[in-house]
Short mmCIF file of C-alpha atoms and ligand atoms in Angstrom, two decimals:
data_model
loop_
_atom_site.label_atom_id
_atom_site.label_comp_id
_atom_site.label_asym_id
_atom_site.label_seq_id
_atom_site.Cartn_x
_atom_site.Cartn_y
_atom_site.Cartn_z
CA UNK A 402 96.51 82.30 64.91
CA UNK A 403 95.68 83.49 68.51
CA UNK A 404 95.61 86.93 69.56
CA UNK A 405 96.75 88.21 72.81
CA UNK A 406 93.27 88.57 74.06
CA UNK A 407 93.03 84.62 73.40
CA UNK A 408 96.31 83.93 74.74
CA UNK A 409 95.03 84.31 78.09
CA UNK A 410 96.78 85.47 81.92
CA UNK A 411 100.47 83.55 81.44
CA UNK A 412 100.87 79.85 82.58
CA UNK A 413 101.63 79.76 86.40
CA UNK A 414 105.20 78.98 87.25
CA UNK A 415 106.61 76.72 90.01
CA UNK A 416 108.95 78.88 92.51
CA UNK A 417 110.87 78.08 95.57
CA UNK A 418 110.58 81.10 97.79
CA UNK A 419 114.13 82.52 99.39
CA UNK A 420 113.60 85.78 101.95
CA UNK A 421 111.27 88.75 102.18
CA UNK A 422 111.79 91.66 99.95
CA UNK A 423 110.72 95.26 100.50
CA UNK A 424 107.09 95.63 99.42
CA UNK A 425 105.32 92.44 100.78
CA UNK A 426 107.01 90.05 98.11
CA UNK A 427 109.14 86.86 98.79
CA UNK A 428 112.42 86.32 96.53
CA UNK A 429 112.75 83.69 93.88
CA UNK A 430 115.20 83.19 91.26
CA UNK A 431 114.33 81.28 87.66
CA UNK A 432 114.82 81.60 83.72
CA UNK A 433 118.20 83.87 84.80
CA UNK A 434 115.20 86.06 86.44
CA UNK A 435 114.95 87.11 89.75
CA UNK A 436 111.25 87.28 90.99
CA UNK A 437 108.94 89.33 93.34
CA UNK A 438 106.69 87.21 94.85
CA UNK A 439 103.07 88.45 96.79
CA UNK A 440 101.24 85.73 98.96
CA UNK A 441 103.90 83.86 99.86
CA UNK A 442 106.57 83.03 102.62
CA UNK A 443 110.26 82.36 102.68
CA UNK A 444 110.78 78.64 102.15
CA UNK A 445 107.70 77.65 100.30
CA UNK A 446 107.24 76.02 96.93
CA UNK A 447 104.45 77.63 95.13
CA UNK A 448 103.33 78.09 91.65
CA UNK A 449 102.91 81.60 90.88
CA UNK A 450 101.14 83.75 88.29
CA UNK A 451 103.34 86.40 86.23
CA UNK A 452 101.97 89.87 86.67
CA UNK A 453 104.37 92.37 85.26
CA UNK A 454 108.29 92.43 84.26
CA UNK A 455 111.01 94.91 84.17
CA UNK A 456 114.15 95.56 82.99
CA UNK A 457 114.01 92.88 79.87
CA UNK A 458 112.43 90.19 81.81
CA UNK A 459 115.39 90.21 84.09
CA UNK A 460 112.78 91.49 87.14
CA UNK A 461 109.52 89.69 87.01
CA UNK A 462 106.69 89.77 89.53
CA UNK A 463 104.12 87.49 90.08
CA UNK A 464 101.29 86.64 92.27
CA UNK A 465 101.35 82.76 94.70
CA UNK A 466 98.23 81.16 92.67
CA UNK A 467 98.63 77.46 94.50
CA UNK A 468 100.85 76.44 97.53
CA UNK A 469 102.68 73.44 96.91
CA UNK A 470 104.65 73.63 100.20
CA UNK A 471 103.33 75.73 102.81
CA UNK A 472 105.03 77.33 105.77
CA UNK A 473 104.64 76.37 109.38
CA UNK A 474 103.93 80.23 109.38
CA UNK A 475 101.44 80.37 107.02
CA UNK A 476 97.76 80.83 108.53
CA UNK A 477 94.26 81.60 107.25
CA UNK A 478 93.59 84.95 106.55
CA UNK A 479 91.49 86.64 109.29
CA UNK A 480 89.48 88.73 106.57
CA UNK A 481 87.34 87.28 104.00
CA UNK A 482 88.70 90.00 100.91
CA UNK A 483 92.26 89.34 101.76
CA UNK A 484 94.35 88.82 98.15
CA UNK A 485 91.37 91.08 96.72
CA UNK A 486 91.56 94.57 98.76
CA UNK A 487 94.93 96.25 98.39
CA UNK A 488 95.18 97.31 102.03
CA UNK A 489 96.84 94.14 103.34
CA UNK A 490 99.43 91.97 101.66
CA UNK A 491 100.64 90.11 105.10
CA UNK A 492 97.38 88.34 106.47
CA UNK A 493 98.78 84.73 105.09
CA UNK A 494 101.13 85.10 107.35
CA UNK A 495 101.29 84.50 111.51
CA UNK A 496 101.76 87.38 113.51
CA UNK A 497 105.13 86.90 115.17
CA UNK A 498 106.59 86.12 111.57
CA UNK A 499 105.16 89.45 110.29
CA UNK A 500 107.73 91.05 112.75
CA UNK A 501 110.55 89.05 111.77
CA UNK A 502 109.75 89.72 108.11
CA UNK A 503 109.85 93.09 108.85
CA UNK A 504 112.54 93.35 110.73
CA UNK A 505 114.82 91.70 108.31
CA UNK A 506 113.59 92.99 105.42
CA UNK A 507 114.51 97.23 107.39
CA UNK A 508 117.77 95.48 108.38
CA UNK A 509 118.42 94.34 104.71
CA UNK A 510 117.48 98.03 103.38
CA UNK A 511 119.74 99.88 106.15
CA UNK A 512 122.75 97.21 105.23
CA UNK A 513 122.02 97.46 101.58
CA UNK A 514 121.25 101.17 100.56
CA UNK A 515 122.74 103.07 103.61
CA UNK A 516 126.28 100.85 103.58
CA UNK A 517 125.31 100.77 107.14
CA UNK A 518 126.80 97.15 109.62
CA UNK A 519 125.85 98.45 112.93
CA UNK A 520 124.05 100.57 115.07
CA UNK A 521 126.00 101.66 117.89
CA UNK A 522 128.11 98.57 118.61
CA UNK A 523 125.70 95.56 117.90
CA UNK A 524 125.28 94.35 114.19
CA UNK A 525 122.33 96.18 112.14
CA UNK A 526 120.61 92.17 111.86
CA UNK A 527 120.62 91.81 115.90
CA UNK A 528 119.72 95.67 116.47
CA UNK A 529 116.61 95.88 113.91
CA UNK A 530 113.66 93.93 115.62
CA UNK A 531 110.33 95.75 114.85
CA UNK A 532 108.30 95.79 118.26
CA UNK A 533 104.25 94.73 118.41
CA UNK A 534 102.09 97.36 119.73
CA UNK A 535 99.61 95.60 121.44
CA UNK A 536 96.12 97.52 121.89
CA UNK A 537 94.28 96.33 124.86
CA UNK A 538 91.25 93.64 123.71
CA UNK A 539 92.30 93.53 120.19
CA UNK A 540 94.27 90.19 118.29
CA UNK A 541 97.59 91.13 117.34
CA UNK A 542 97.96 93.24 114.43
CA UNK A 543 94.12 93.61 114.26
CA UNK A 544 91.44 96.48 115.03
CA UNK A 545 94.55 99.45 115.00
CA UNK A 546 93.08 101.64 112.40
CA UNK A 547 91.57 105.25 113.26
CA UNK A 548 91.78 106.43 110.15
CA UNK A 549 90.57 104.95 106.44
CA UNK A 550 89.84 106.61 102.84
CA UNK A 551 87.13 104.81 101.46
CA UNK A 552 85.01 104.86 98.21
CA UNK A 553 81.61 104.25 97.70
CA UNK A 554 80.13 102.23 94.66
CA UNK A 555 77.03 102.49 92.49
CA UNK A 556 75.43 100.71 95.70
CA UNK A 557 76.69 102.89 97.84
CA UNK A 558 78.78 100.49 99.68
CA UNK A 559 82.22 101.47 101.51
CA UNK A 560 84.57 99.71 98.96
CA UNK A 561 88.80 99.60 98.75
CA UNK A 562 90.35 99.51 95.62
CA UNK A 563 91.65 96.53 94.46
CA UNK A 564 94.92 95.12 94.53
CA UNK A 565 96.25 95.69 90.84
CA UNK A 566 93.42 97.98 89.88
CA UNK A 567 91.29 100.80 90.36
CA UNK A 568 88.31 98.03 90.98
CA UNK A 569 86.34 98.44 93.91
CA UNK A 570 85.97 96.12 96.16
CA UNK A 571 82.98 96.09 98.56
CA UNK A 572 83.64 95.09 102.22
CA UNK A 573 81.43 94.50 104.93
CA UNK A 574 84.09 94.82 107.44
CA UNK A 575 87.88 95.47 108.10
CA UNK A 576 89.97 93.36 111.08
CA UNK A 577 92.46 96.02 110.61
CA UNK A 578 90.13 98.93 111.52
CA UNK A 579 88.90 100.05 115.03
CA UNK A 580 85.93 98.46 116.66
CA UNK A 581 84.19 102.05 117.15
CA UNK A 582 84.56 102.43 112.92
CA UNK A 583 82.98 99.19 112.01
CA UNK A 584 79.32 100.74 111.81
CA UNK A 585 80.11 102.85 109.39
CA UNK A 586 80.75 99.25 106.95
CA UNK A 587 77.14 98.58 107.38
CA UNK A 588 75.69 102.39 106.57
CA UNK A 589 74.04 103.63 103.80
CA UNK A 590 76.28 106.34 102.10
CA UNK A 591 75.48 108.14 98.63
CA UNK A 592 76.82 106.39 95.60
CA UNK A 593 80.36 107.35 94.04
CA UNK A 594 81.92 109.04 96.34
CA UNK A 595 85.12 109.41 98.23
CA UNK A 596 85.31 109.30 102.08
CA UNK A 597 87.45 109.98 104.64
CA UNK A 598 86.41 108.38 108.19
CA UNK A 599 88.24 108.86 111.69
CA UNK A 600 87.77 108.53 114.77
CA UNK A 601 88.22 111.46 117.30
CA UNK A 602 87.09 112.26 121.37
CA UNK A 603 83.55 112.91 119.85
CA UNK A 604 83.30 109.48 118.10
CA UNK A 605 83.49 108.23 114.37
CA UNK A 606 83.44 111.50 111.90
CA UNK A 607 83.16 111.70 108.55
CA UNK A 608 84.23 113.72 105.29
CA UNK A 609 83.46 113.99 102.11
CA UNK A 610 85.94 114.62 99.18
CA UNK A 611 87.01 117.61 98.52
CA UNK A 612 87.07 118.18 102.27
CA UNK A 613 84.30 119.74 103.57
CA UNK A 614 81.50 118.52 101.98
CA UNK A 615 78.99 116.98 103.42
CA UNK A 616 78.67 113.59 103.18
CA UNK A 617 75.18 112.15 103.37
CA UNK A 618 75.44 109.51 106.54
CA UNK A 619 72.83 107.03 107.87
CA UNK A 620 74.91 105.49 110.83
CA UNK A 621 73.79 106.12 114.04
CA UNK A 622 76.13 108.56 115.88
CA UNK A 623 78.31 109.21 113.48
CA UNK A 624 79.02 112.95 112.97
CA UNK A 625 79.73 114.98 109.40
CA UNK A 626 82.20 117.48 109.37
CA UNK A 627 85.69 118.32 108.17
CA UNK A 628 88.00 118.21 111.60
CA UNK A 629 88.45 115.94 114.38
CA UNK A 630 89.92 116.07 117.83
CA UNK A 631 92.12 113.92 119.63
CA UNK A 632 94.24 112.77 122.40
CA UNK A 633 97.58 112.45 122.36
CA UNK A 634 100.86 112.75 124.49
CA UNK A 635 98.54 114.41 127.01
CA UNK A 636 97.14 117.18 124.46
CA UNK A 637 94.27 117.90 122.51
CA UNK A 638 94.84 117.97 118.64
CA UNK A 639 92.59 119.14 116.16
CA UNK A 640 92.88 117.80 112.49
CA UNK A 641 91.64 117.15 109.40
CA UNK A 642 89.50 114.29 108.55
CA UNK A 643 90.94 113.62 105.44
CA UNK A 644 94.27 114.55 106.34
CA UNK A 645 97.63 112.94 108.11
CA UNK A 646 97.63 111.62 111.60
CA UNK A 647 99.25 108.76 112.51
CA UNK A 648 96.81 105.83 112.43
CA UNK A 649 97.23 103.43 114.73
CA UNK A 650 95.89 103.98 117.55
CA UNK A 651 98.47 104.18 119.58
CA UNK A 652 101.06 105.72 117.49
CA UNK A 653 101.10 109.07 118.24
CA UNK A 654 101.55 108.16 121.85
CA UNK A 655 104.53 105.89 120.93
CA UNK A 656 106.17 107.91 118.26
CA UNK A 657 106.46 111.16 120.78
CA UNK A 658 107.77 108.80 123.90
CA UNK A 659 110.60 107.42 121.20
CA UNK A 660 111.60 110.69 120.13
CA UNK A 661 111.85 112.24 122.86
CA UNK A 662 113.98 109.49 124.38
CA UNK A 663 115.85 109.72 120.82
CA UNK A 664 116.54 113.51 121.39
CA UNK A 665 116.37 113.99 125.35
CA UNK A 666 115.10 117.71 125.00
CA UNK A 667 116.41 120.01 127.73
CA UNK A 668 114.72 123.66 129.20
CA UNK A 669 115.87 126.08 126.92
CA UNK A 670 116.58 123.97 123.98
CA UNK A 671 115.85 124.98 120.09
CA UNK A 672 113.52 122.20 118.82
CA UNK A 673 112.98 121.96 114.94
CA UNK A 674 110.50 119.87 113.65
CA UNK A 675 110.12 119.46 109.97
CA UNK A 676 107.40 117.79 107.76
CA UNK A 677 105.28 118.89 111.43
CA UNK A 678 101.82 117.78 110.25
CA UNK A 679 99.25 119.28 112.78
CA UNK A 680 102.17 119.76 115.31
CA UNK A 681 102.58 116.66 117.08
CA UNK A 682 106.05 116.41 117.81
CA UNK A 683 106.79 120.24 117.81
CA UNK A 684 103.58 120.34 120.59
CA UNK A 685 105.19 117.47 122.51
CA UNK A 686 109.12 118.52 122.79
CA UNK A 687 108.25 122.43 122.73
CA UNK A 688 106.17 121.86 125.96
CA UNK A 689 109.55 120.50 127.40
CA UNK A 690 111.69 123.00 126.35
CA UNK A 691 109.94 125.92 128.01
CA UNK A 692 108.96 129.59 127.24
CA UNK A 693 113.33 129.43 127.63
CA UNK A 694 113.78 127.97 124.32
CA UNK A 695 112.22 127.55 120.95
CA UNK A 696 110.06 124.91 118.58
CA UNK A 697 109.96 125.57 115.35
CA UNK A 698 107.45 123.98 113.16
CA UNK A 699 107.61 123.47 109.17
CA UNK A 700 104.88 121.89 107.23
CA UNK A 701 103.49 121.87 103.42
CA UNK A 702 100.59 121.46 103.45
CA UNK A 703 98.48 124.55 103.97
CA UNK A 704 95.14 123.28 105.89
CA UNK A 705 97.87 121.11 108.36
CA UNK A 706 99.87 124.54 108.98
CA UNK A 707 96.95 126.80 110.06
CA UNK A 708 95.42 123.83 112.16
CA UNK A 709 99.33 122.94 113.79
CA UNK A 710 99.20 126.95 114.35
CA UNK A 711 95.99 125.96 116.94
CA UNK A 712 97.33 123.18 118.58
CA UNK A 713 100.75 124.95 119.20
CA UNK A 714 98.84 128.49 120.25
CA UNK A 715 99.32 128.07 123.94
CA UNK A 716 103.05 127.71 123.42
CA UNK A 717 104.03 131.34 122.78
CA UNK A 718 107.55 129.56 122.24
CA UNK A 719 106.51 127.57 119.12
CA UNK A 720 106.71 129.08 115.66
CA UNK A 721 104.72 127.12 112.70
CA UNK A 722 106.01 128.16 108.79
CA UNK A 723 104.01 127.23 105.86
CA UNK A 724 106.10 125.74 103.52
CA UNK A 725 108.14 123.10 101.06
CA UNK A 726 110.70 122.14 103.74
CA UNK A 727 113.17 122.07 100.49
CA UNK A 728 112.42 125.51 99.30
CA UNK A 729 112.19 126.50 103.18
CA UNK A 730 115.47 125.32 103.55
CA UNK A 731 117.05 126.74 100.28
CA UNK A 732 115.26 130.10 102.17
CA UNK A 733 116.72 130.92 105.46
CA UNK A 734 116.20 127.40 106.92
CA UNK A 735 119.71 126.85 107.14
CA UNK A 736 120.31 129.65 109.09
CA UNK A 737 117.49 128.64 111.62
CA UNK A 738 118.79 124.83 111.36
CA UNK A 739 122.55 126.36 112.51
CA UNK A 740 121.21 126.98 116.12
CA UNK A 741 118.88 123.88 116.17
CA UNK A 742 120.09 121.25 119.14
CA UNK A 743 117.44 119.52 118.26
CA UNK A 744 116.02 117.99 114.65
CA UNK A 745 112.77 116.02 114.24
CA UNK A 746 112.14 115.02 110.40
CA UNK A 747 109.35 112.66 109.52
CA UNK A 748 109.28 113.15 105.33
CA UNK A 749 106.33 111.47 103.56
CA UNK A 750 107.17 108.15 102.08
CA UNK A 751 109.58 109.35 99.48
CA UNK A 752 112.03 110.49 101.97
CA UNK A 753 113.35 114.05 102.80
CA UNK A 754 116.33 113.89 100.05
CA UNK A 755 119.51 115.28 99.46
CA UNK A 756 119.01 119.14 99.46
CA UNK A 757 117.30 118.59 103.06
CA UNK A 758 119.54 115.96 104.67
CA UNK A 759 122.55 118.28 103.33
CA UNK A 760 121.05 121.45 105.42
CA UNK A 761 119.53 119.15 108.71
CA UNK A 762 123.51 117.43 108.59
CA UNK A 763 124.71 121.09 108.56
CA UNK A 764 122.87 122.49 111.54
CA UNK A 765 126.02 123.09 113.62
CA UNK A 766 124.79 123.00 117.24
CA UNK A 767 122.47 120.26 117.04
CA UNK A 768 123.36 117.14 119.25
CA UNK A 769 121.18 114.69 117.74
CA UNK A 770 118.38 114.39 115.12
CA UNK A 771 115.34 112.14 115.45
CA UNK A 772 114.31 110.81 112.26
CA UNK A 773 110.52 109.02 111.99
CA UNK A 774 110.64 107.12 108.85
CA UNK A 775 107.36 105.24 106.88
CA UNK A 776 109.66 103.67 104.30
CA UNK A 777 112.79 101.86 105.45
CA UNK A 778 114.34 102.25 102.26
CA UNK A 779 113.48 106.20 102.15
CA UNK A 780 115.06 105.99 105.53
CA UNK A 781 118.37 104.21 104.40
CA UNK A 782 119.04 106.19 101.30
CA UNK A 783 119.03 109.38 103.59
CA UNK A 784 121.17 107.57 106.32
CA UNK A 785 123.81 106.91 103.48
CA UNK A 786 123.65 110.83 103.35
CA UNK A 787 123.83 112.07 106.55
CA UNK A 788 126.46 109.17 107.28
CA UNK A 789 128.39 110.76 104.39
CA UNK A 790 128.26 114.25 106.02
CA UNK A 791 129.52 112.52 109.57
CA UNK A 792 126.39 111.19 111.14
CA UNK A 793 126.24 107.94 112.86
CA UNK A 794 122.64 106.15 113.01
CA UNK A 795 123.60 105.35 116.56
CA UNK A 796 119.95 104.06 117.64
CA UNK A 797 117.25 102.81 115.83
CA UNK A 798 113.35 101.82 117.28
CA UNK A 799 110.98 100.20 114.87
CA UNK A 800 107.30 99.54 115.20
CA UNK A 801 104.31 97.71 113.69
CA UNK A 802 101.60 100.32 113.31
CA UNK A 803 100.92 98.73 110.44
CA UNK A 804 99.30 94.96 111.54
CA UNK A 805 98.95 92.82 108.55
CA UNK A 806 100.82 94.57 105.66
CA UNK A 807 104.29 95.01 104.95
CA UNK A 808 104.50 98.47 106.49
CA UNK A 809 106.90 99.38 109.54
CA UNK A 810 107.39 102.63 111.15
CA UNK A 811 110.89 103.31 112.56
CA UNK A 812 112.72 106.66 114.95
CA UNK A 813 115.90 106.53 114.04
CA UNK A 814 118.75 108.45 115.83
CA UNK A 815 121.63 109.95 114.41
CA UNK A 816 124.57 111.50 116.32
CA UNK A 817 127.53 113.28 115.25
CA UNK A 818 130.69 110.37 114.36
C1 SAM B 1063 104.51 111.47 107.62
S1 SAM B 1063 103.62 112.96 107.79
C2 SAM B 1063 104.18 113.47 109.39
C3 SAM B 1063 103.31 114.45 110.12
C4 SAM B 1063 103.58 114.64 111.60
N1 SAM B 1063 104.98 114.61 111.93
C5 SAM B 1063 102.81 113.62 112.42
O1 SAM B 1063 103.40 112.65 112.89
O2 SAM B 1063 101.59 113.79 112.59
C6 SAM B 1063 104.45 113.96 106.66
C7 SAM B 1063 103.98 115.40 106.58
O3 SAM B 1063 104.82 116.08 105.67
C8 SAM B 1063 104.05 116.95 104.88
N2 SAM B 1063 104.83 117.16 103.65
C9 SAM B 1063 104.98 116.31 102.61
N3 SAM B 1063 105.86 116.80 101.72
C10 SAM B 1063 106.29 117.98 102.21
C11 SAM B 1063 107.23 118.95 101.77
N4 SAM B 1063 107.90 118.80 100.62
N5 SAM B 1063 107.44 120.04 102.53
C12 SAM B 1063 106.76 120.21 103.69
N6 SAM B 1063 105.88 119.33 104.17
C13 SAM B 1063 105.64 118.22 103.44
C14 SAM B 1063 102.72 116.26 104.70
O4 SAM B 1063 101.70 117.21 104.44
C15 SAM B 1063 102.56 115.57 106.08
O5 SAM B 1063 101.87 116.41 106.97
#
């Protein structure tokens, strides 16, 4: 009789692939199952690999082992551990289709979970189309990352972790990563550890984990230490190594200009800025509103409040609170969110959630609220919210700061119905 262990991975499967699904998988349907599909593109006839199952078999997912039908969109990888790494699940496939993917797969989500058909007048398929953001000298989608958590091996060699595992996988390169961060693929770093690498003004830094150790480095220039500084919408910002900043690198810039066409900011406004990070959009729209009005900042994490506090101190009209934005709102928030006119959220990938969209879709005065969303269907569940407490997503921007994997960052503008 065989035993599991002998039974080997299951047979592969052969699968027609229908559209992209949230999460870097293509839809099939077989056995009365509907499948998740990674590696492959809408159209294709494959033979895939089961790799896990849900709800009785009735979800499966599954990995493309052999194409039996490729795409005319399909292309070679441009990095060697592509299908290994767990960083990028979109290399197989060209460029331009990477932004239709995404853009229908954030149109499907808005339509889907947020009940929503349009945005303003034009149909939510026609308005969603996630815009390239070229860097100059670099291949699309490539060399956008300022920003990487790495781990080191028993070799000492800058791995990822794999794509279904904790397994480490050694790389002597990433396309996706900045030119002036590539040395640091070839350096010598102490076995087992975890590092945090950015760029700043000053050049590639780098952190140990927990922050502030010192990491031992042997690439040239490079510089140890636990903050960074960079440009951005004009300012200086100081940060954590280790901690958030947006990482292409020409986000920030990008984000800011979007919201503050999103929200249109006037001298004398209130400005309120929750989930703030190290201050960026409080920094940019409280330097428009004047010493006249007010931006105030709300953020978690405590090492991102006391470093937003710098970057905002020559602002005497911004404010920065330490704190949950949920318990911050449960607080007093609402009282500060009543004489708001203007709301920036950007939650963390799980979304901001009911208790917050409840008090932001309460804030009486505001005229509009700008919301910067890292998961479209985060974004759409809290759409169906604030739609249900009378706000209309009346504009929506999306970007790929995310080149190569299934990621899309979007500002999304609500306004009273
Ligand atoms: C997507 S980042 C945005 C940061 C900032 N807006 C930027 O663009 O640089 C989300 C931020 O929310 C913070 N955060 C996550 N959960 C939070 C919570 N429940 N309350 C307050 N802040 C939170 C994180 O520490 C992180 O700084």
């Amino acid at each position: 009789m065989r035993t599991d262990d002998e039974a080997g991975p299951p047979a592969a499967v052969e699968l027609t692939l229908a559209g992209p699904a949230a999460g870097g998988a293509c839809v099939a349907h077989r056995d009365d199952a509907t499948w998740f599909v990674r590696g492959g593109l809408p159209g294709e006839r494959v033979m895939a690999r089961q790799t896990g199952a849900k709800g009785r078999g009735r979800i499966r997912f599954a990995d493309v082992v052999e194409v039996l039908t490729p795409s005319a969109d399909r292309v070679v990888p441009p990095c060697p551990a592509a299908g290994r790494c767990g960083g990028c699940d979109l290399q197989h496939v060209a460029y331009g289709a990477q932004l239709r993917w995404k853009s229908q797969v954030l149109a499907d989500q808005l339509q889907r979970i947020g009940r929503i058909s349009t945005i303003g007048s034009v149909p939510v398929h026609e308005a969603v189309v996630v815009e390239a953001v070229p860097l100059p000298g670099r291949p699309d989608g490539l060399g956008w990352r300022t920003r990487l958590a790495l781990s080191t091996d028993e070799a000492g060699r800058p791995c990822f972790h794999g794509r279904h595992s904790d397994e480490l996988v050694a790389v002597p390169g990433c396309v996706v990563t900045v030119p002036e961060l590539q040395a640091g693929f070839a350096g010598r770093w102490a076995p087992g550890r975890r590092l945090a690498w950015a760029l700043g003004e000053q050049g590639a830094v780098v952190d140990g984990e927990p922050a502030g150790s010192a990491a031992p480095v042997a690439v040239p220039g490079w510089t140890v230490g636990p903050t960074v500084v960079r440009q951005a919408a004009g300012c200086s910002w100081l940060g954590a190594v280790g901690g958030f900043w947006q990482a292409h690198a020409a986000a920030p810039d990008v984000l800011v200009d979007a919201v503050r066409r999103a929200l249109a900011p006037a001298s004398g406004d209130s400005v309120i800025d929750l989930y703030c990070g190290v201050g960026l959009f409080a920094g940019a729209l409280g330097a428009e509103v004047g010493e006249g009005g007010s931006a105030l900042a709300v953020e978690g994490d405590r090492r991102a409040a006391r470093l937003a506090r710098r970057n905002l101190a020559d602002l005497p009209q911004a404010r920065v609170v330490q704190a949950d934005v949920q318990r911050w709102v449960a607080k007093g928030g609402s009282r500060a969110l009543a004489t708001a006119d203007v709301v920036v959220l950007d939650p963390p990938r799980a979304g901001a959630g009911a208790a917050v969209v409840s008090a932001v879709a309460a804030a009486g005065r505001a005229r509009a609220v700008a919301y910067v969303a890292c998961d479209g269907g985060s974004l759409a569940r809290d759409a169906a919210m604030l739609g249900q407490h009378g706000w209309e997503l009346s504009g929506l921007r999306a970007f790929d700061l995310f080149g190569m994997s299934h990621h899309v960052e979007a500002v999304a503008t609500f306004r009273r119905s």
